[in-house]
Amino acid sequence: VRHFIEPNSFSLDEQLALLDLADRMEANPAPYAHLCDGRILATLFYEPSTRTRLSFESAMLRLGGKTLGFAGAQLSSASKGETVADTARVVSNYADVIAMRHPKEGAPLRASMYARVPIINAGDGGHAHPSQTMIDLMTIRQRKGRLDHLTIGFCGDLKFGRTVHSLTAALSQFEGNKFVFISPEELRIPQYVKDETLTPLHQTYKETTDLEAELPALDVLYMTRIQQERFFNEEDYLRLKGCYSLNAKLLELAPPDMPVLHPLPRIDEIKLDVDNDLRAAYFDQVHNGVYIRMAIILALLGIPDPLTGKTVLN
Ligand code: CP
């Protein structure tokens, strides 16, 4: 059984095949509408979510399958002390594939050790969010036509931002990418992310606090929310929230073809006056989310694309 715990749970070829499949389904969804007839997706969400849970469920429904699950640990037997391992064993009887979000880093990996069906990490604490990363890659590729030789600015909470950690890892697979990490000192990207993903052979990076100074040289800007739920004390959050705010005026400094991505939800780090700028790509990401998650489900269930006869995973 294959699982999707981190971007590199899939080889680079498999990731690219997944992006291609999502593109084909977006262009022409009809041939895929019954590929999951009789299959069930379980969504086990121990943390709040709008996009990830609903788009996984929408994806399974659009493939002809069905869904079940819980949203909030208090509605499951986790509230009575049931472990992730036991939950994974149990739900393996009810579903063919499981998407799990959990506040503890490593919880989906642990679930994968006990499940008899594929586990998808739908976000684990401040660690990883690989399905969001595939959405981000799809959106960047659509906007820029490539995933290599890009200068990517990551801005905001780079310490707790799991989407940043996973996207950095994924973009590190491609030649010539340059990373500009823009954050308050306290929210710098963790050393382990830099150690594990940024190899001197392929990438260079810099760390700074100054978004305005970096904007003119960026090919892509990835904004993030300050992650209130991961702070140990309210005082630190209140001091740091609102430290970056992209508005239409500031965006005048950026190249005309620099997409602005954000995994959402946003608080106030992207002002509403950016939404109508053609560079705003965050609602494209939401749109792409359904097709990426359809592709992940088909990949893990080993269902071939009827148009090519090929599966995503080797
Ligand atoms: N991008 C994302 O993970 O959003 P949700 O928290 O709403 O799922």
PDB file of C-alpha atoms and ligand atoms in Angstrom:
ATOM      1  CA  VAL A   1       0.000   0.000   0.000  1.00  0.00           C
ATOM      2  CA  ARG A   2       1.364   3.447  -0.956  1.00  0.00           C
ATOM      3  CA  HIS A   3       0.685   6.503   1.193  1.00  0.00           C
ATOM      4  CA  PHE A   4       1.048  10.258   0.598  1.00  0.00           C
ATOM      5  CA  ILE A   5       2.687  11.666   3.719  1.00  0.00           C
ATOM      6  CA  GLU A   6       5.176  14.135   2.242  1.00  0.00           C
ATOM      7  CA  PRO A   7       5.738  15.387  -1.325  1.00  0.00           C
ATOM      8  CA  ASN A   8       8.597  12.924  -1.753  1.00  0.00           C
ATOM      9  CA  SER A   9       6.352   9.981  -0.833  1.00  0.00           C
ATOM     10  CA  PHE A  10       5.959  10.080  -4.621  1.00  0.00           C
ATOM     11  CA  SER A  11       8.976  10.138  -6.945  1.00  0.00           C
ATOM     12  CA  LEU A  12       9.477  13.236  -9.077  1.00  0.00           C
ATOM     13  CA  ASP A  13       8.192  11.348 -12.141  1.00  0.00           C
ATOM     14  CA  GLU A  14       5.105  10.322 -10.186  1.00  0.00           C
ATOM     15  CA  GLN A  15       4.509  13.891  -9.006  1.00  0.00           C
ATOM     16  CA  LEU A  16       4.732  15.154 -12.573  1.00  0.00           C
ATOM     17  CA  ALA A  17       2.376  12.396 -13.771  1.00  0.00           C
ATOM     18  CA  LEU A  18      -0.052  13.461 -11.043  1.00  0.00           C
ATOM     19  CA  LEU A  19       0.084  17.100 -12.189  1.00  0.00           C
ATOM     20  CA  ASP A  20      -0.500  16.000 -15.797  1.00  0.00           C
ATOM     21  CA  LEU A  21      -3.502  13.899 -14.758  1.00  0.00           C
ATOM     22  CA  ALA A  22      -4.981  16.831 -12.809  1.00  0.00           C
ATOM     23  CA  ASP A  23      -4.552  19.050 -15.887  1.00  0.00           C
ATOM     24  CA  ARG A  24      -6.336  16.483 -18.082  1.00  0.00           C
ATOM     25  CA  MET A  25      -9.220  16.160 -15.619  1.00  0.00           C
ATOM     26  CA  GLU A  26      -9.566  19.919 -15.363  1.00  0.00           C
ATOM     27  CA  ALA A  27      -9.741  20.198 -19.165  1.00  0.00           C
ATOM     28  CA  ASN A  28     -12.211  17.335 -19.560  1.00  0.00           C
ATOM     29  CA  PRO A  29     -13.733  15.832 -16.389  1.00  0.00           C
ATOM     30  CA  ALA A  30     -16.403  13.646 -18.058  1.00  0.00           C
ATOM     31  CA  PRO A  31     -14.309  10.480 -18.703  1.00  0.00           C
ATOM     32  CA  TYR A  32     -13.392  10.341 -14.995  1.00  0.00           C
ATOM     33  CA  ALA A  33     -16.884  10.679 -13.502  1.00  0.00           C
ATOM     34  CA  HIS A  34     -17.385   6.996 -12.603  1.00  0.00           C
ATOM     35  CA  LEU A  35     -13.863   5.753 -11.954  1.00  0.00           C
ATOM     36  CA  CYS A  36     -14.507   5.488  -8.204  1.00  0.00           C
ATOM     37  CA  ASP A  37     -18.000   3.997  -8.308  1.00  0.00           C
ATOM     38  CA  GLY A  38     -18.326   1.806  -5.217  1.00  0.00           C
ATOM     39  CA  ARG A  39     -15.243   3.295  -3.493  1.00  0.00           C
ATOM     40  CA  ILE A  40     -15.260   5.213  -0.203  1.00  0.00           C
ATOM     41  CA  LEU A  41     -13.032   8.034   1.050  1.00  0.00           C
ATOM     42  CA  ALA A  42     -12.813   8.677   4.800  1.00  0.00           C
ATOM     43  CA  THR A  43     -11.910  12.192   5.953  1.00  0.00           C
ATOM     44  CA  LEU A  44     -10.573  12.109   9.528  1.00  0.00           C
ATOM     45  CA  PHE A  45     -10.054  15.748  10.470  1.00  0.00           C
ATOM     46  CA  TYR A  46      -8.815  16.375  13.996  1.00  0.00           C
ATOM     47  CA  GLU A  47      -8.247  20.057  13.134  1.00  0.00           C
ATOM     48  CA  PRO A  48     -10.421  22.681  11.413  1.00  0.00           C
ATOM     49  CA  SER A  49     -10.478  22.861   7.626  1.00  0.00           C
ATOM     50  CA  THR A  50     -12.633  24.293   4.871  1.00  0.00           C
ATOM     51  CA  ARG A  51     -10.702  23.699   1.636  1.00  0.00           C
ATOM     52  CA  THR A  52      -8.856  20.459   2.232  1.00  0.00           C
ATOM     53  CA  ARG A  53     -11.711  18.428   3.674  1.00  0.00           C
ATOM     54  CA  LEU A  54     -14.417  19.716   1.356  1.00  0.00           C
ATOM     55  CA  SER A  55     -12.256  19.475  -1.764  1.00  0.00           C
ATOM     56  CA  PHE A  56     -11.224  15.891  -0.944  1.00  0.00           C
ATOM     57  CA  GLU A  57     -14.895  15.050  -0.480  1.00  0.00           C
ATOM     58  CA  SER A  58     -15.852  16.912  -3.656  1.00  0.00           C
ATOM     59  CA  ALA A  59     -13.069  15.081  -5.500  1.00  0.00           C
ATOM     60  CA  MET A  60     -14.345  11.655  -4.435  1.00  0.00           C
ATOM     61  CA  LEU A  61     -17.944  12.563  -5.267  1.00  0.00           C
ATOM     62  CA  ARG A  62     -16.873  13.841  -8.699  1.00  0.00           C
ATOM     63  CA  LEU A  63     -15.172  10.491  -9.318  1.00  0.00           C
ATOM     64  CA  GLY A  64     -18.415   8.666  -8.520  1.00  0.00           C
ATOM     65  CA  GLY A  65     -17.387   7.536  -5.031  1.00  0.00           C
ATOM     66  CA  LYS A  66     -18.787   8.190  -1.568  1.00  0.00           C
ATOM     67  CA  THR A  67     -17.392   9.800   1.583  1.00  0.00           C
ATOM     68  CA  LEU A  68     -17.662   9.494   5.340  1.00  0.00           C
ATOM     69  CA  GLY A  69     -15.708  10.906   8.253  1.00  0.00           C
ATOM     70  CA  PHE A  70     -15.570  13.370  11.100  1.00  0.00           C
ATOM     71  CA  ALA A  71     -14.643  17.027  11.352  1.00  0.00           C
ATOM     72  CA  GLY A  72     -13.313  17.733  14.816  1.00  0.00           C
ATOM     73  CA  ALA A  73     -11.716  15.236  17.203  1.00  0.00           C
ATOM     74  CA  GLN A  74     -14.451  15.945  19.773  1.00  0.00           C
ATOM     75  CA  LEU A  75     -16.930  14.159  17.510  1.00  0.00           C
ATOM     76  CA  SER A  76     -14.820  11.013  17.302  1.00  0.00           C
ATOM     77  CA  SER A  77     -13.613   8.455  19.828  1.00  0.00           C
ATOM     78  CA  ALA A  78     -10.327  10.384  19.986  1.00  0.00           C
ATOM     79  CA  SER A  79     -12.199  12.393  22.629  1.00  0.00           C
ATOM     80  CA  LYS A  80     -12.351   9.172  24.679  1.00  0.00           C
ATOM     81  CA  GLY A  81      -8.656   8.548  24.216  1.00  0.00           C
ATOM     82  CA  GLU A  82      -8.544   6.327  21.120  1.00  0.00           C
ATOM     83  CA  THR A  83      -5.156   6.449  19.440  1.00  0.00           C
ATOM     84  CA  VAL A  84      -4.435   7.367  15.833  1.00  0.00           C
ATOM     85  CA  ALA A  85      -3.073   3.841  15.329  1.00  0.00           C
ATOM     86  CA  ASP A  86      -6.316   2.195  16.468  1.00  0.00           C
ATOM     87  CA  THR A  87      -8.412   4.674  14.508  1.00  0.00           C
ATOM     88  CA  ALA A  88      -6.437   3.871  11.341  1.00  0.00           C
ATOM     89  CA  ARG A  89      -6.924   0.129  11.894  1.00  0.00           C
ATOM     90  CA  VAL A  90     -10.653   0.595  12.459  1.00  0.00           C
ATOM     91  CA  VAL A  91     -11.389   2.966   9.586  1.00  0.00           C
ATOM     92  CA  SER A  92      -9.482   0.678   7.188  1.00  0.00           C
ATOM     93  CA  ASN A  93     -12.605  -1.491   7.410  1.00  0.00           C
ATOM     94  CA  TYR A  94     -14.900   1.325   6.388  1.00  0.00           C
ATOM     95  CA  ALA A  95     -13.048   3.094   3.579  1.00  0.00           C
ATOM     96  CA  ASP A  96     -10.723   2.460   0.628  1.00  0.00           C
ATOM     97  CA  VAL A  97      -8.588   5.550   1.227  1.00  0.00           C
ATOM     98  CA  ILE A  98      -8.205   7.892   4.215  1.00  0.00           C
ATOM     99  CA  ALA A  99      -7.362  11.612   4.298  1.00  0.00           C
ATOM    100  CA  MET A 100      -6.198  12.656   7.779  1.00  0.00           C
ATOM    101  CA  ARG A 101      -5.518  16.099   9.252  1.00  0.00           C
ATOM    102  CA  HIS A 102      -4.041  16.201  12.724  1.00  0.00           C
ATOM    103  CA  PRO A 103      -2.451  18.856  14.974  1.00  0.00           C
ATOM    104  CA  LYS A 104       0.405  16.492  15.884  1.00  0.00           C
ATOM    105  CA  GLU A 105       3.321  16.288  13.498  1.00  0.00           C
ATOM    106  CA  GLY A 106       3.773  12.711  12.329  1.00  0.00           C
ATOM    107  CA  ALA A 107       0.243  11.530  13.130  1.00  0.00           C
ATOM    108  CA  PRO A 108      -0.603  10.573   9.504  1.00  0.00           C
ATOM    109  CA  LEU A 109       2.751   8.762   9.219  1.00  0.00           C
ATOM    110  CA  ARG A 110       1.868   6.793  12.340  1.00  0.00           C
ATOM    111  CA  ALA A 111      -1.581   6.048  10.914  1.00  0.00           C
ATOM    112  CA  SER A 112       0.063   4.723   7.742  1.00  0.00           C
ATOM    113  CA  MET A 113       1.935   2.119   9.811  1.00  0.00           C
ATOM    114  CA  TYR A 114      -1.352   0.592  10.963  1.00  0.00           C
ATOM    115  CA  ALA A 115      -3.774   1.227   8.088  1.00  0.00           C
ATOM    116  CA  ARG A 116      -4.591  -1.370   5.463  1.00  0.00           C
ATOM    117  CA  VAL A 117      -5.577   1.349   2.984  1.00  0.00           C
ATOM    118  CA  PRO A 118      -3.702   4.413   1.679  1.00  0.00           C
ATOM    119  CA  ILE A 119      -3.313   7.346   4.072  1.00  0.00           C
ATOM    120  CA  ILE A 120      -3.145  10.905   2.740  1.00  0.00           C
ATOM    121  CA  ASN A 121      -1.574  13.508   5.012  1.00  0.00           C
ATOM    122  CA  ALA A 122      -4.055  16.392   4.836  1.00  0.00           C
ATOM    123  CA  GLY A 123      -1.835  18.548   7.072  1.00  0.00           C
ATOM    124  CA  ASP A 124       0.027  17.512  10.246  1.00  0.00           C
ATOM    125  CA  GLY A 125       0.801  20.282  12.708  1.00  0.00           C
ATOM    126  CA  GLY A 126       3.516  22.602  11.479  1.00  0.00           C
ATOM    127  CA  HIS A 127       5.148  19.835   9.430  1.00  0.00           C
ATOM    128  CA  ALA A 128       3.757  19.057   5.974  1.00  0.00           C
ATOM    129  CA  HIS A 129       0.759  19.452   3.662  1.00  0.00           C
ATOM    130  CA  PRO A 130       1.646  17.543   0.488  1.00  0.00           C
ATOM    131  CA  SER A 131      -1.693  17.727  -1.316  1.00  0.00           C
ATOM    132  CA  GLN A 132      -1.594  21.533  -0.962  1.00  0.00           C
ATOM    133  CA  THR A 133       1.905  21.396  -2.449  1.00  0.00           C
ATOM    134  CA  MET A 134       0.668  19.592  -5.552  1.00  0.00           C
ATOM    135  CA  ILE A 135      -1.970  22.337  -5.909  1.00  0.00           C
ATOM    136  CA  ASP A 136       0.737  24.982  -5.569  1.00  0.00           C
ATOM    137  CA  LEU A 137       2.920  23.272  -8.203  1.00  0.00           C
ATOM    138  CA  MET A 138      -0.024  22.966 -10.597  1.00  0.00           C
ATOM    139  CA  THR A 139      -0.818  26.657 -10.161  1.00  0.00           C
ATOM    140  CA  ILE A 140       2.786  27.812 -10.550  1.00  0.00           C
ATOM    141  CA  ARG A 141       3.214  25.665 -13.669  1.00  0.00           C
ATOM    142  CA  GLN A 142       0.014  27.085 -15.182  1.00  0.00           C
ATOM    143  CA  ARG A 143       1.098  30.650 -14.448  1.00  0.00           C
ATOM    144  CA  LYS A 144       4.831  30.460 -15.226  1.00  0.00           C
ATOM    145  CA  GLY A 145       4.988  27.521 -17.653  1.00  0.00           C
ATOM    146  CA  ARG A 146       7.754  25.842 -15.650  1.00  0.00           C
ATOM    147  CA  LEU A 147       8.832  24.711 -12.181  1.00  0.00           C
ATOM    148  CA  ASP A 148      12.566  25.377 -12.543  1.00  0.00           C
ATOM    149  CA  HIS A 149      14.790  28.465 -12.640  1.00  0.00           C
ATOM    150  CA  LEU A 150      12.335  30.470 -10.564  1.00  0.00           C
ATOM    151  CA  THR A 151      12.933  32.948  -7.764  1.00  0.00           C
ATOM    152  CA  ILE A 152      10.243  32.210  -5.197  1.00  0.00           C
ATOM    153  CA  GLY A 153       9.501  34.501  -2.266  1.00  0.00           C
ATOM    154  CA  PHE A 154       7.905  32.869   0.768  1.00  0.00           C
ATOM    155  CA  CYS A 155       6.473  35.484   3.125  1.00  0.00           C
ATOM    156  CA  GLY A 156       4.940  35.337   6.599  1.00  0.00           C
ATOM    157  CA  ASP A 157       4.993  32.550   9.171  1.00  0.00           C
ATOM    158  CA  LEU A 158       7.707  30.302   7.773  1.00  0.00           C
ATOM    159  CA  LYS A 159       8.280  28.569  11.097  1.00  0.00           C
ATOM    160  CA  PHE A 160       4.846  27.009  11.496  1.00  0.00           C
ATOM    161  CA  GLY A 161       3.685  27.205   7.870  1.00  0.00           C
ATOM    162  CA  ARG A 162       3.513  23.564   6.795  1.00  0.00           C
ATOM    163  CA  THR A 163       2.586  24.488   3.232  1.00  0.00           C
ATOM    164  CA  VAL A 164       5.869  26.407   2.966  1.00  0.00           C
ATOM    165  CA  HIS A 165       7.871  23.453   4.268  1.00  0.00           C
ATOM    166  CA  SER A 166       6.325  21.059   1.761  1.00  0.00           C
ATOM    167  CA  LEU A 167       6.511  23.448  -1.187  1.00  0.00           C
ATOM    168  CA  THR A 168      10.161  24.231  -0.463  1.00  0.00           C
ATOM    169  CA  ALA A 169      10.887  20.496  -0.502  1.00  0.00           C
ATOM    170  CA  ALA A 170       9.011  20.033  -3.766  1.00  0.00           C
ATOM    171  CA  LEU A 171      10.576  22.996  -5.568  1.00  0.00           C
ATOM    172  CA  SER A 172      14.010  21.849  -4.413  1.00  0.00           C
ATOM    173  CA  GLN A 173      13.662  18.937  -6.819  1.00  0.00           C
ATOM    174  CA  PHE A 174      13.981  21.287  -9.789  1.00  0.00           C
ATOM    175  CA  GLU A 175      17.147  22.867 -11.158  1.00  0.00           C
ATOM    176  CA  GLY A 176      17.977  26.496 -10.599  1.00  0.00           C
ATOM    177  CA  ASN A 177      15.290  27.573  -8.172  1.00  0.00           C
ATOM    178  CA  LYS A 178      16.151  30.373  -5.769  1.00  0.00           C
ATOM    179  CA  PHE A 179      14.343  30.814  -2.467  1.00  0.00           C
ATOM    180  CA  VAL A 180      13.797  34.108  -0.669  1.00  0.00           C
ATOM    181  CA  PHE A 181      12.458  33.499   2.843  1.00  0.00           C
ATOM    182  CA  ILE A 182      10.780  36.662   4.130  1.00  0.00           C
ATOM    183  CA  SER A 183       9.651  36.534   7.756  1.00  0.00           C
ATOM    184  CA  PRO A 184      10.029  38.115  11.188  1.00  0.00           C
ATOM    185  CA  GLU A 185      13.153  36.848  12.970  1.00  0.00           C
ATOM    186  CA  GLU A 186      11.013  34.723  15.317  1.00  0.00           C
ATOM    187  CA  LEU A 187       9.233  32.976  12.450  1.00  0.00           C
ATOM    188  CA  ARG A 188      12.162  31.983  10.259  1.00  0.00           C
ATOM    189  CA  ILE A 189      12.018  28.741   8.312  1.00  0.00           C
ATOM    190  CA  PRO A 190      13.219  25.821  10.480  1.00  0.00           C
ATOM    191  CA  GLN A 191      16.793  24.669  10.017  1.00  0.00           C
ATOM    192  CA  TYR A 192      15.647  21.110   9.322  1.00  0.00           C
ATOM    193  CA  VAL A 193      13.701  22.264   6.254  1.00  0.00           C
ATOM    194  CA  LYS A 194      16.782  24.008   4.902  1.00  0.00           C
ATOM    195  CA  ASP A 195      19.031  21.043   5.721  1.00  0.00           C
ATOM    196  CA  GLU A 196      16.714  18.452   4.195  1.00  0.00           C
ATOM    197  CA  THR A 197      15.676  20.266   1.068  1.00  0.00           C
ATOM    198  CA  LEU A 198      18.062  22.968  -0.046  1.00  0.00           C
ATOM    199  CA  THR A 199      21.069  21.336  -1.642  1.00  0.00           C
ATOM    200  CA  PRO A 200      23.905  23.598  -2.715  1.00  0.00           C
ATOM    201  CA  LEU A 201      24.034  21.830  -6.079  1.00  0.00           C
ATOM    202  CA  HIS A 202      20.631  23.055  -7.107  1.00  0.00           C
ATOM    203  CA  GLN A 203      19.432  25.983  -5.061  1.00  0.00           C
ATOM    204  CA  THR A 204      20.396  29.173  -3.344  1.00  0.00           C
ATOM    205  CA  TYR A 205      18.419  30.903  -0.662  1.00  0.00           C
ATOM    206  CA  LYS A 206      18.394  34.045   1.420  1.00  0.00           C
ATOM    207  CA  GLU A 207      16.549  35.071   4.553  1.00  0.00           C
ATOM    208  CA  THR A 208      15.264  38.584   5.131  1.00  0.00           C
ATOM    209  CA  THR A 209      12.538  40.553   6.905  1.00  0.00           C
ATOM    210  CA  ASP A 210      11.945  43.015   4.053  1.00  0.00           C
ATOM    211  CA  LEU A 211       9.160  42.109   1.599  1.00  0.00           C
ATOM    212  CA  GLU A 212       9.190  45.463  -0.168  1.00  0.00           C
ATOM    213  CA  ALA A 213      12.870  45.211  -1.091  1.00  0.00           C
ATOM    214  CA  GLU A 214      12.471  41.708  -2.547  1.00  0.00           C
ATOM    215  CA  LEU A 215       9.283  42.189  -4.568  1.00  0.00           C
ATOM    216  CA  PRO A 216      10.861  43.517  -7.807  1.00  0.00           C
ATOM    217  CA  ALA A 217      13.046  40.412  -8.249  1.00  0.00           C
ATOM    218  CA  LEU A 218      10.490  37.678  -7.559  1.00  0.00           C
ATOM    219  CA  ASP A 219       8.994  35.312 -10.138  1.00  0.00           C
ATOM    220  CA  VAL A 220       6.445  33.956  -7.633  1.00  0.00           C
ATOM    221  CA  LEU A 221       5.253  35.263  -4.245  1.00  0.00           C
ATOM    222  CA  TYR A 222       3.835  32.779  -1.725  1.00  0.00           C
ATOM    223  CA  MET A 223       2.097  34.592   1.128  1.00  0.00           C
ATOM    224  CA  THR A 224       1.104  32.842   4.364  1.00  0.00           C
ATOM    225  CA  ARG A 225      -0.975  33.517   7.454  1.00  0.00           C
ATOM    226  CA  ILE A 226       0.568  33.912  10.889  1.00  0.00           C
ATOM    227  CA  GLN A 227      -0.511  30.591  12.431  1.00  0.00           C
ATOM    228  CA  GLN A 228      -2.204  31.674  15.648  1.00  0.00           C
ATOM    229  CA  GLU A 229      -3.103  28.112  16.654  1.00  0.00           C
ATOM    230  CA  ARG A 230       0.578  27.069  16.830  1.00  0.00           C
ATOM    231  CA  PHE A 231       1.771  29.893  19.105  1.00  0.00           C
ATOM    232  CA  PHE A 232       2.572  29.084  22.714  1.00  0.00           C
ATOM    233  CA  ASN A 233       1.495  32.476  23.962  1.00  0.00           C
ATOM    234  CA  GLU A 234      -1.059  35.037  22.849  1.00  0.00           C
ATOM    235  CA  GLU A 235       1.281  37.966  23.451  1.00  0.00           C
ATOM    236  CA  ASP A 236       3.733  36.785  20.771  1.00  0.00           C
ATOM    237  CA  TYR A 237       0.915  36.236  18.304  1.00  0.00           C
ATOM    238  CA  LEU A 238      -0.553  39.688  18.888  1.00  0.00           C
ATOM    239  CA  ARG A 239       2.877  41.269  18.391  1.00  0.00           C
ATOM    240  CA  LEU A 240       3.535  39.436  15.114  1.00  0.00           C
ATOM    241  CA  LYS A 241       0.103  39.321  13.492  1.00  0.00           C
ATOM    242  CA  GLY A 242      -0.224  41.841  10.717  1.00  0.00           C
ATOM    243  CA  CYS A 243       3.551  42.037  10.221  1.00  0.00           C
ATOM    244  CA  TYR A 244       3.095  41.717   6.449  1.00  0.00           C
ATOM    245  CA  SER A 245       0.261  43.151   4.439  1.00  0.00           C
ATOM    246  CA  LEU A 246       0.262  42.975   0.658  1.00  0.00           C
ATOM    247  CA  ASN A 247      -1.952  45.614  -0.916  1.00  0.00           C
ATOM    248  CA  ALA A 248      -2.452  46.978  -4.438  1.00  0.00           C
ATOM    249  CA  LYS A 249       0.005  49.822  -3.845  1.00  0.00           C
ATOM    250  CA  LEU A 250       2.792  47.495  -2.698  1.00  0.00           C
ATOM    251  CA  LEU A 251       2.091  45.136  -5.587  1.00  0.00           C
ATOM    252  CA  GLU A 252       3.012  47.948  -8.003  1.00  0.00           C
ATOM    253  CA  LEU A 253       6.644  47.145  -7.116  1.00  0.00           C
ATOM    254  CA  ALA A 254       6.334  43.541  -8.340  1.00  0.00           C
ATOM    255  CA  PRO A 255       6.809  42.223 -11.890  1.00  0.00           C
ATOM    256  CA  PRO A 256       3.614  42.226 -13.978  1.00  0.00           C
ATOM    257  CA  ASP A 257       3.707  38.426 -14.353  1.00  0.00           C
ATOM    258  CA  MET A 258       4.463  37.508 -10.709  1.00  0.00           C
ATOM    259  CA  PRO A 259       1.619  35.329  -9.417  1.00  0.00           C
ATOM    260  CA  VAL A 260       0.609  35.788  -5.794  1.00  0.00           C
ATOM    261  CA  LEU A 261      -0.179  32.470  -4.141  1.00  0.00           C
ATOM    262  CA  HIS A 262      -1.635  31.801  -0.694  1.00  0.00           C
ATOM    263  CA  PRO A 263      -2.915  28.463   0.611  1.00  0.00           C
ATOM    264  CA  LEU A 264      -5.750  30.313   2.428  1.00  0.00           C
ATOM    265  CA  PRO A 265      -7.391  31.069   4.757  1.00  0.00           C
ATOM    266  CA  ARG A 266      -6.043  34.622   4.803  1.00  0.00           C
ATOM    267  CA  ILE A 267      -6.441  37.027   7.669  1.00  0.00           C
ATOM    268  CA  ASP A 268      -5.092  40.440   6.643  1.00  0.00           C
ATOM    269  CA  GLU A 269      -1.815  39.571   4.914  1.00  0.00           C
ATOM    270  CA  ILE A 270      -3.422  40.070   1.486  1.00  0.00           C
ATOM    271  CA  LYS A 271      -5.769  43.020   1.273  1.00  0.00           C
ATOM    272  CA  LEU A 272      -9.009  42.770  -0.679  1.00  0.00           C
ATOM    273  CA  ASP A 273      -7.762  45.323  -3.219  1.00  0.00           C
ATOM    274  CA  VAL A 274      -5.332  42.666  -4.529  1.00  0.00           C
ATOM    275  CA  ASP A 275      -8.124  40.248  -5.433  1.00  0.00           C
ATOM    276  CA  ASN A 276      -8.926  41.825  -8.788  1.00  0.00           C
ATOM    277  CA  ASP A 277      -5.283  42.060  -9.848  1.00  0.00           C
ATOM    278  CA  LEU A 278      -4.526  39.483 -12.556  1.00  0.00           C
ATOM    279  CA  ARG A 279      -1.553  38.334 -10.478  1.00  0.00           C
ATOM    280  CA  ALA A 280      -3.823  37.084  -7.667  1.00  0.00           C
ATOM    281  CA  ALA A 281      -3.653  33.291  -8.029  1.00  0.00           C
ATOM    282  CA  TYR A 282      -5.049  32.117  -4.687  1.00  0.00           C
ATOM    283  CA  PHE A 283      -8.532  31.378  -5.972  1.00  0.00           C
ATOM    284  CA  ASP A 284      -6.948  29.488  -8.900  1.00  0.00           C
ATOM    285  CA  GLN A 285      -5.309  27.319  -6.219  1.00  0.00           C
ATOM    286  CA  VAL A 286      -8.731  26.623  -4.702  1.00  0.00           C
ATOM    287  CA  HIS A 287     -10.090  25.684  -8.156  1.00  0.00           C
ATOM    288  CA  ASN A 288      -7.137  23.392  -8.858  1.00  0.00           C
ATOM    289  CA  GLY A 289      -7.548  21.710  -5.465  1.00  0.00           C
ATOM    290  CA  VAL A 290     -10.395  19.500  -6.567  1.00  0.00           C
ATOM    291  CA  TYR A 291      -8.521  18.158  -9.624  1.00  0.00           C
ATOM    292  CA  ILE A 292      -5.326  17.565  -7.682  1.00  0.00           C
ATOM    293  CA  ARG A 293      -7.233  15.654  -5.024  1.00  0.00           C
ATOM    294  CA  MET A 294      -9.072  13.621  -7.685  1.00  0.00           C
ATOM    295  CA  ALA A 295      -5.645  12.744  -9.087  1.00  0.00           C
ATOM    296  CA  ILE A 296      -4.280  11.772  -5.653  1.00  0.00           C
ATOM    297  CA  ILE A 297      -7.239   9.471  -5.012  1.00  0.00           C
ATOM    298  CA  LEU A 298      -6.875   7.792  -8.427  1.00  0.00           C
ATOM    299  CA  ALA A 299      -3.123   7.478  -7.913  1.00  0.00           C
ATOM    300  CA  LEU A 300      -3.376   5.792  -4.532  1.00  0.00           C
ATOM    301  CA  LEU A 301      -6.189   3.477  -5.634  1.00  0.00           C
ATOM    302  CA  GLY A 302      -4.127   2.449  -8.680  1.00  0.00           C
ATOM    303  CA  ILE A 303      -6.886   3.403 -11.112  1.00  0.00           C
ATOM    304  CA  PRO A 304      -5.537   4.137 -14.623  1.00  0.00           C
ATOM    305  CA  ASP A 305      -6.452   7.220 -16.599  1.00  0.00           C
ATOM    306  CA  PRO A 306      -8.918   5.994 -19.249  1.00  0.00           C
ATOM    307  CA  LEU A 307      -7.400   8.443 -21.762  1.00  0.00           C
ATOM    308  CA  THR A 308      -3.805   7.139 -21.452  1.00  0.00           C
ATOM    309  CA  GLY A 309      -4.255   3.696 -19.848  1.00  0.00           C
ATOM    310  CA  LYS A 310      -1.534   4.652 -17.351  1.00  0.00           C
ATOM    311  CA  THR A 311      -1.492   4.855 -13.556  1.00  0.00           C
ATOM    312  CA  VAL A 312       0.260   7.719 -11.755  1.00  0.00           C
ATOM    313  CA  LEU A 313       2.304   5.509  -9.422  1.00  0.00           C
ATOM    314  CA  ASN A 314       4.851   3.075 -10.786  1.00  0.00           C
TER     315      ASN A 314
HETATM  316  N1   CP B   1      -5.216  25.421   2.493  1.00  0.00           N
HETATM  317  C1   CP B   1      -5.804  24.735   3.494  1.00  0.00           C
HETATM  318  O1   CP B   1      -5.265  23.747   4.011  1.00  0.00           O
HETATM  319  O2   CP B   1      -7.021  25.214   3.889  1.00  0.00           O
HETATM  320  P1   CP B   1      -7.964  24.561   4.992  1.00  0.00           P
HETATM  321  O3   CP B   1      -7.259  24.706   6.317  1.00  0.00           O
HETATM  322  O4   CP B   1      -9.253  25.315   4.922  1.00  0.00           O
HETATM  323  O5   CP B   1      -8.137  23.102   4.662  1.00  0.00           O
END
